[in-house]
Tab-separated table of N, CA and C in Angstrom:
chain	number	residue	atom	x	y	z
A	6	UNK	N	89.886	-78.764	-128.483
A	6	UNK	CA	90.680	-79.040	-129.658
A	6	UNK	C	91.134	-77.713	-130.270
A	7	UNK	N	92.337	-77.592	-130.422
A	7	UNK	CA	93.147	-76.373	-131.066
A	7	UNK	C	92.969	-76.302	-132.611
A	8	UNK	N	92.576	-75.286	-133.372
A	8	UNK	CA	92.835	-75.305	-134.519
A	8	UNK	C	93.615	-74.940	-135.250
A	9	UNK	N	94.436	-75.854	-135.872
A	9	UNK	CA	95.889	-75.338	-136.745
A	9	UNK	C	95.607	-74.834	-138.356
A	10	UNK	N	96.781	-73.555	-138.375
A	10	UNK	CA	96.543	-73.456	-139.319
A	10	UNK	C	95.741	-72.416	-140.026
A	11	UNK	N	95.721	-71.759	-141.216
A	11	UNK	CA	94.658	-70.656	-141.791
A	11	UNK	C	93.069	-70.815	-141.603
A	12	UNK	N	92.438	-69.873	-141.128
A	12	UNK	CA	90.852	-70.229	-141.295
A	12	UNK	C	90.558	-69.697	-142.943
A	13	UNK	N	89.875	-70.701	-143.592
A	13	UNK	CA	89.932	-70.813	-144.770
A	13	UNK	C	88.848	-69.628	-145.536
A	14	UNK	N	89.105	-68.861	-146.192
A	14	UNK	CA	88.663	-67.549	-146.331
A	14	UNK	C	87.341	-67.967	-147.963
A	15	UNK	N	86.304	-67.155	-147.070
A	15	UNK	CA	85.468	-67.878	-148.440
A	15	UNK	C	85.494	-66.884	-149.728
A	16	UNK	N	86.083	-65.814	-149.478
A	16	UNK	CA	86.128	-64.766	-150.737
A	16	UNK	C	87.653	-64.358	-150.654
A	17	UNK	N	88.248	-64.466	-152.064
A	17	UNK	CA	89.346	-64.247	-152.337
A	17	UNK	C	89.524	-62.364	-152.984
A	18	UNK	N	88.717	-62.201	-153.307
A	18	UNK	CA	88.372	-60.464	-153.497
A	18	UNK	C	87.003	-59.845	-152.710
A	19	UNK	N	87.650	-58.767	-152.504
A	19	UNK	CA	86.759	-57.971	-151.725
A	19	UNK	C	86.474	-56.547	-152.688
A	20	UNK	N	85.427	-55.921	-153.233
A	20	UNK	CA	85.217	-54.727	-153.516
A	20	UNK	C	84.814	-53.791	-152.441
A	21	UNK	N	85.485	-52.645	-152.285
A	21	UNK	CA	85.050	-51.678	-151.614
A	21	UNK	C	84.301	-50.525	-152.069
A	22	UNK	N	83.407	-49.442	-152.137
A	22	UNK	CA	82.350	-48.407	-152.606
A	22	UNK	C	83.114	-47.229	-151.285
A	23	UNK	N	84.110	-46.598	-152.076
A	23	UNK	CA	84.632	-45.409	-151.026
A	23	UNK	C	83.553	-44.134	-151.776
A	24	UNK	N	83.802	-43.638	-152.840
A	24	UNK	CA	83.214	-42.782	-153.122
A	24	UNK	C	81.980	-43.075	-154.349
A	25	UNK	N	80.954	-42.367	-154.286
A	25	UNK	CA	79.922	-42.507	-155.251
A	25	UNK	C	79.174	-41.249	-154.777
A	26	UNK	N	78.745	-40.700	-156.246
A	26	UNK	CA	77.995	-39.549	-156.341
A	26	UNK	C	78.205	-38.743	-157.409
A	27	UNK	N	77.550	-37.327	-156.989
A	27	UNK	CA	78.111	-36.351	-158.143
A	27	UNK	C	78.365	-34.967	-157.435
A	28	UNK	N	79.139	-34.693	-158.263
A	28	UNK	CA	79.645	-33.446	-157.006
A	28	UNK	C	79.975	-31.671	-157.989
A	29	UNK	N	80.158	-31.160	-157.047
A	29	UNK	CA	80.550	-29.902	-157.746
A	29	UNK	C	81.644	-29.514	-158.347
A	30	UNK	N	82.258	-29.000	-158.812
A	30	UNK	CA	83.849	-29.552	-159.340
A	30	UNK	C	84.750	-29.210	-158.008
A	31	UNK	N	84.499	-28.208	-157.258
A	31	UNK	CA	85.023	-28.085	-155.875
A	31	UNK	C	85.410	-29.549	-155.047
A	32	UNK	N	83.700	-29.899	-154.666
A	32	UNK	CA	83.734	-30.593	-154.020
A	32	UNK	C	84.802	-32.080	-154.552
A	33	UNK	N	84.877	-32.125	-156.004
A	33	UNK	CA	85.233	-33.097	-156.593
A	33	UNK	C	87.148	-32.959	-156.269
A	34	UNK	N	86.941	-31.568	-156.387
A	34	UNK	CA	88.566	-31.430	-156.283
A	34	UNK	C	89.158	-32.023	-154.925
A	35	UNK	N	88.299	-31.718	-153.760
A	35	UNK	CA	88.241	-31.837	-152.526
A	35	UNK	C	88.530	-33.267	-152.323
A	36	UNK	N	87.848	-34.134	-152.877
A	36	UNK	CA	87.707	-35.340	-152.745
A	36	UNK	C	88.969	-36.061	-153.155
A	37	UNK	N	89.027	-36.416	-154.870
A	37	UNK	CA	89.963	-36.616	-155.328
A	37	UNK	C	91.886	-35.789	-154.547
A	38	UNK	N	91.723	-34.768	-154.284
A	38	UNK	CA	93.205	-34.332	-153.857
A	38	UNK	C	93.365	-35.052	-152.401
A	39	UNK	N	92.132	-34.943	-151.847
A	39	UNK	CA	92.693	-35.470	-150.411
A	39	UNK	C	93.174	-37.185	-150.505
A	40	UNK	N	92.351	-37.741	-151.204
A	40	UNK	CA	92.356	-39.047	-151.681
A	40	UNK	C	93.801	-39.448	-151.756
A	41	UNK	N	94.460	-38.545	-153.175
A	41	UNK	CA	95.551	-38.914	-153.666
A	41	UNK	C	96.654	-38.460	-152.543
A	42	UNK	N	96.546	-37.283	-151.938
A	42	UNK	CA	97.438	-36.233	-150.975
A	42	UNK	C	97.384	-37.485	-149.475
A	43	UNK	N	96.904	-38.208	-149.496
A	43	UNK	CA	96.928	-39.418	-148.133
A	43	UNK	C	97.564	-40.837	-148.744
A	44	UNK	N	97.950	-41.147	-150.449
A	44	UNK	CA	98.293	-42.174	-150.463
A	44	UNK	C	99.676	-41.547	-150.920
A	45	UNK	N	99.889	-39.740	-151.290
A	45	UNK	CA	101.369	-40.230	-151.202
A	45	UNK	C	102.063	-39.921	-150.137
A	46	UNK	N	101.064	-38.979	-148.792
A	46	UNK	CA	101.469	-39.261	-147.792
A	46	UNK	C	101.995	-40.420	-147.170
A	47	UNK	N	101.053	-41.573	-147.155
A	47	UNK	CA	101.277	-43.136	-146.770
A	47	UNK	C	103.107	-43.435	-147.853
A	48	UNK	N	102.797	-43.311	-148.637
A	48	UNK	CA	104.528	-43.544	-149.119
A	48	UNK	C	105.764	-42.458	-149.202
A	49	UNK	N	105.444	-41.473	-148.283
A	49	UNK	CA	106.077	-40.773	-147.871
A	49	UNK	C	106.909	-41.205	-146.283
A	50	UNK	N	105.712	-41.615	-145.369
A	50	UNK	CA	106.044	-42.227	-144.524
A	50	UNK	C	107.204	-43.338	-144.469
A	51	UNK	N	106.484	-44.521	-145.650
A	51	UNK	CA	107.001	-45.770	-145.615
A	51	UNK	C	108.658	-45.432	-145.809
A	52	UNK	N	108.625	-44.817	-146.924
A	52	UNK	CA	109.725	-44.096	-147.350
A	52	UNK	C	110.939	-44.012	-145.988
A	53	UNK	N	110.662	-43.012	-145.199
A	53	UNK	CA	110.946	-42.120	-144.270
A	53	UNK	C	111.112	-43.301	-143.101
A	54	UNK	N	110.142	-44.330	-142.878
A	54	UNK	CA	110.383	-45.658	-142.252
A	54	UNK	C	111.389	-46.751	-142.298
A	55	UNK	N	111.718	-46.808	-143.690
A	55	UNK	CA	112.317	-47.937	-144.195
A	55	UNK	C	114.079	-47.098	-143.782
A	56	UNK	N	114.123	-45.862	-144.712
A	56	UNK	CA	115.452	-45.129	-144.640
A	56	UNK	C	116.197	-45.145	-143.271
A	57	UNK	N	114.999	-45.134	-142.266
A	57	UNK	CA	115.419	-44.941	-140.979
A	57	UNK	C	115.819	-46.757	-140.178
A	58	UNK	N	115.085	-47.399	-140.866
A	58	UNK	CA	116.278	-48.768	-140.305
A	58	UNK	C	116.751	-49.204	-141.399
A	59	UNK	N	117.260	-48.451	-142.298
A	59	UNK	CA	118.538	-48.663	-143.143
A	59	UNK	C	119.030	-47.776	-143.962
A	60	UNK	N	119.871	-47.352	-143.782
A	60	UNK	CA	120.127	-45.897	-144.491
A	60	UNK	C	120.354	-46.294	-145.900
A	61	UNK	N	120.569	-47.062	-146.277
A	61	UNK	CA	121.489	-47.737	-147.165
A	61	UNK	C	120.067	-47.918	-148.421
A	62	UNK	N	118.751	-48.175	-147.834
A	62	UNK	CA	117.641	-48.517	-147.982
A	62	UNK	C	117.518	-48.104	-149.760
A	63	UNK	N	117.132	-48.710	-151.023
A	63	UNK	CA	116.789	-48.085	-152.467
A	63	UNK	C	115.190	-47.449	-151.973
A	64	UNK	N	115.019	-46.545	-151.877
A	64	UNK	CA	113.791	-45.964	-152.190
A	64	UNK	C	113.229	-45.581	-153.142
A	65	UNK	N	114.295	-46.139	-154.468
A	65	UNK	CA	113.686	-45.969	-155.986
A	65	UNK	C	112.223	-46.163	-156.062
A	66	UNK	N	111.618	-47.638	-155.877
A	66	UNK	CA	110.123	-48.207	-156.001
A	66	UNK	C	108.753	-46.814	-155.378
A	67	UNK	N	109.736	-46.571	-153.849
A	67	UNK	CA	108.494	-45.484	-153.478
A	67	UNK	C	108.781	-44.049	-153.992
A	68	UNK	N	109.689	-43.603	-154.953
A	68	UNK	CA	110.436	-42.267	-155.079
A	68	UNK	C	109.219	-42.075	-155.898
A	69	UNK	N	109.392	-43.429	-157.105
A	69	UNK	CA	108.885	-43.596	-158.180
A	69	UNK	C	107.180	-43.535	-158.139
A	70	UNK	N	106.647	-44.333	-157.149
A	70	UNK	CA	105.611	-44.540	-156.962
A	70	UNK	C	104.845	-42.838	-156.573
A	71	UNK	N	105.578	-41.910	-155.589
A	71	UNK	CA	104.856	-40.724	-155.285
A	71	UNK	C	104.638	-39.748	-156.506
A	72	UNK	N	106.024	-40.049	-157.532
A	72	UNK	CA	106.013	-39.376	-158.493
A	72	UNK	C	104.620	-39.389	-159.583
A	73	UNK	N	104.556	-40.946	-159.558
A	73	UNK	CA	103.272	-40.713	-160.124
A	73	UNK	C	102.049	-40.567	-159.836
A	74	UNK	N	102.111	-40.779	-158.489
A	74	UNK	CA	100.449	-39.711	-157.836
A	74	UNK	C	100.463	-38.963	-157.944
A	75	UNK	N	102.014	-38.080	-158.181
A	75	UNK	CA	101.970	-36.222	-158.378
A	75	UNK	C	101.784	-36.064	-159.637
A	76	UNK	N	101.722	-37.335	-160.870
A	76	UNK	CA	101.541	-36.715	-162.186
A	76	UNK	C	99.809	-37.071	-162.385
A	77	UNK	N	99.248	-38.036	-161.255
A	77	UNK	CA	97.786	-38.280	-161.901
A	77	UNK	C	97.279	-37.116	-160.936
A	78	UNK	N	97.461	-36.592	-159.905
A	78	UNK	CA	97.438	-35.479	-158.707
A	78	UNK	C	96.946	-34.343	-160.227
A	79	UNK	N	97.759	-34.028	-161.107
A	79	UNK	CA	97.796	-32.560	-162.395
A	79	UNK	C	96.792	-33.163	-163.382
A	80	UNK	N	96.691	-34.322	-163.633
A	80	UNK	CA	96.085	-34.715	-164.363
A	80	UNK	C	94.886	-34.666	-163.964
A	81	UNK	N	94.051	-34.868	-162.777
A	81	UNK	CA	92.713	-35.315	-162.176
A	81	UNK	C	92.408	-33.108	-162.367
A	82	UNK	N	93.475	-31.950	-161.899
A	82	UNK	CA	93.527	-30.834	-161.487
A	82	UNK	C	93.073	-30.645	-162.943
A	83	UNK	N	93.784	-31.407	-164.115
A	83	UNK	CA	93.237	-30.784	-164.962
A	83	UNK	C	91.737	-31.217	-165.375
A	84	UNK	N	91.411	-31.758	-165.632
A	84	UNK	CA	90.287	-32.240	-166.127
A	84	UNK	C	89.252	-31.734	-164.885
A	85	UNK	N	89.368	-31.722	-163.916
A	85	UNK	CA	88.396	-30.791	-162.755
A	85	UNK	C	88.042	-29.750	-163.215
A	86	UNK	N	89.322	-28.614	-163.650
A	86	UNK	CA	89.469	-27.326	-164.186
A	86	UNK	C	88.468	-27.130	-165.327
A	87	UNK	N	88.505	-28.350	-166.110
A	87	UNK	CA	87.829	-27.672	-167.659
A	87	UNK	C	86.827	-28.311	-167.323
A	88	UNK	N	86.083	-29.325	-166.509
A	88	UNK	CA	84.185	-29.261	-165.770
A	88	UNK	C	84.166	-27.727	-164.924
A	89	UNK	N	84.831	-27.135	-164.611
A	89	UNK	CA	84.337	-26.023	-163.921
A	89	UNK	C	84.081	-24.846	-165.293
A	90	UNK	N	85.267	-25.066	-166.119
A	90	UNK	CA	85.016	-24.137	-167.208
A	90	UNK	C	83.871	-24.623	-167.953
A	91	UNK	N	83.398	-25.337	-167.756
A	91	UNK	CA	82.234	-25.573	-168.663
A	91	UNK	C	80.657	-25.611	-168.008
A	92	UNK	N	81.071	-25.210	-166.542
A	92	UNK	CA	80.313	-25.000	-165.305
A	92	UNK	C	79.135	-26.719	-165.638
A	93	UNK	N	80.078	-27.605	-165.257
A	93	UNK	CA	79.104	-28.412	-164.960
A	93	UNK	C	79.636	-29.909	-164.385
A	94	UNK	N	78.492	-30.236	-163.246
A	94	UNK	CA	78.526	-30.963	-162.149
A	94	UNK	C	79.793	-32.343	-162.882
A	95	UNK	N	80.324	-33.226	-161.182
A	95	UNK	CA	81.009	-34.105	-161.656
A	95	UNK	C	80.685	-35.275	-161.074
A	96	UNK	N	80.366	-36.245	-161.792
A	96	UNK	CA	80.210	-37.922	-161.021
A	96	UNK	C	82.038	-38.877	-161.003
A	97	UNK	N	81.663	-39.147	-159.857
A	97	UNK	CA	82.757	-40.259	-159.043
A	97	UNK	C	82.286	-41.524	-158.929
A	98	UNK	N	83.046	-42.094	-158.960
A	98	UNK	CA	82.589	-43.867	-158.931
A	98	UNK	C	83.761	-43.955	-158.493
A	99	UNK	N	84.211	-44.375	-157.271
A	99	UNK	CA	85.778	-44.889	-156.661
A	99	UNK	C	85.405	-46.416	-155.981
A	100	UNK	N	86.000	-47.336	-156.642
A	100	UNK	CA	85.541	-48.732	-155.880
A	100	UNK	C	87.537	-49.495	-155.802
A	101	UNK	N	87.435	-49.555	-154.549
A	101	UNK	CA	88.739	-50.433	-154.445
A	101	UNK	C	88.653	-51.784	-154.244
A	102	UNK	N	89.557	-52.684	-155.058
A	102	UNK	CA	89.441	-53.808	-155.606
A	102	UNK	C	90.578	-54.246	-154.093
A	103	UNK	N	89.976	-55.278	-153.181
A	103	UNK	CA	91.426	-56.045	-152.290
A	103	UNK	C	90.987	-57.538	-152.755
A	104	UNK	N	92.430	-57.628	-152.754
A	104	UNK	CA	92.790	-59.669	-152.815
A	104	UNK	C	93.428	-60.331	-152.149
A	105	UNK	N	93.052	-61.094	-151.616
A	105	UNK	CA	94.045	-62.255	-150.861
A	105	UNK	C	95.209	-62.912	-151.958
A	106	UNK	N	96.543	-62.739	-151.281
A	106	UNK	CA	97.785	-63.117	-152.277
A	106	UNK	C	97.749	-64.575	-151.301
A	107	UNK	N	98.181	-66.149	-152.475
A	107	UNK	CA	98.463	-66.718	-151.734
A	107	UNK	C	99.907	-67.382	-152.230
């Protein structure tokens, strides 16, 4: 017997635990930049994907979207900066929230 149809999903959110700890402000910088420096990579790509089967393509949504990883990118640089000026350690808690859209 074939089964038709969605297999019916028993959790509609998933939490993920990427980062947890406490770190040095280095290490913190390390963390956080690569973090952000790979998701606006990823919409750099998409970007660069989409343009290329359609030239015509609005890339407003992702122009917009990198722009503001590059403003929380200065923002995270700053607040790193003044735990180092104050020489003291930094805790992370990074948990990503996924959902099933239906």
């Amino acid at each position: 017997m074939e089964t038709k149809g969605l297999i019916q999903v028993e959790k509609k959110t998933q939490k993920i635990q990427i980062v947890k700890g406490d770190f040095t402000p280095s290490e913190a910088s390390q963390v956080i930049m690569s973090l952000i420096d790979e998701k606006i990579n990823f919409h750099k790509i998409q970007r660069l994907q989409k343009w290329e089967q359609n030239h015509q393509f609005d890339t407003n949504n992702l122009d917009n979207r990198i722009n503001q990883l590059i403003k929380e990118k200065e923002i995270a640089k700053t607040f790193i900066t003044k735990s180092e000026n104050l020489n003291c350690n930094m805790s992370i808690n990074g948990t990503i929230e996924i959902s099933i859209e239906e």
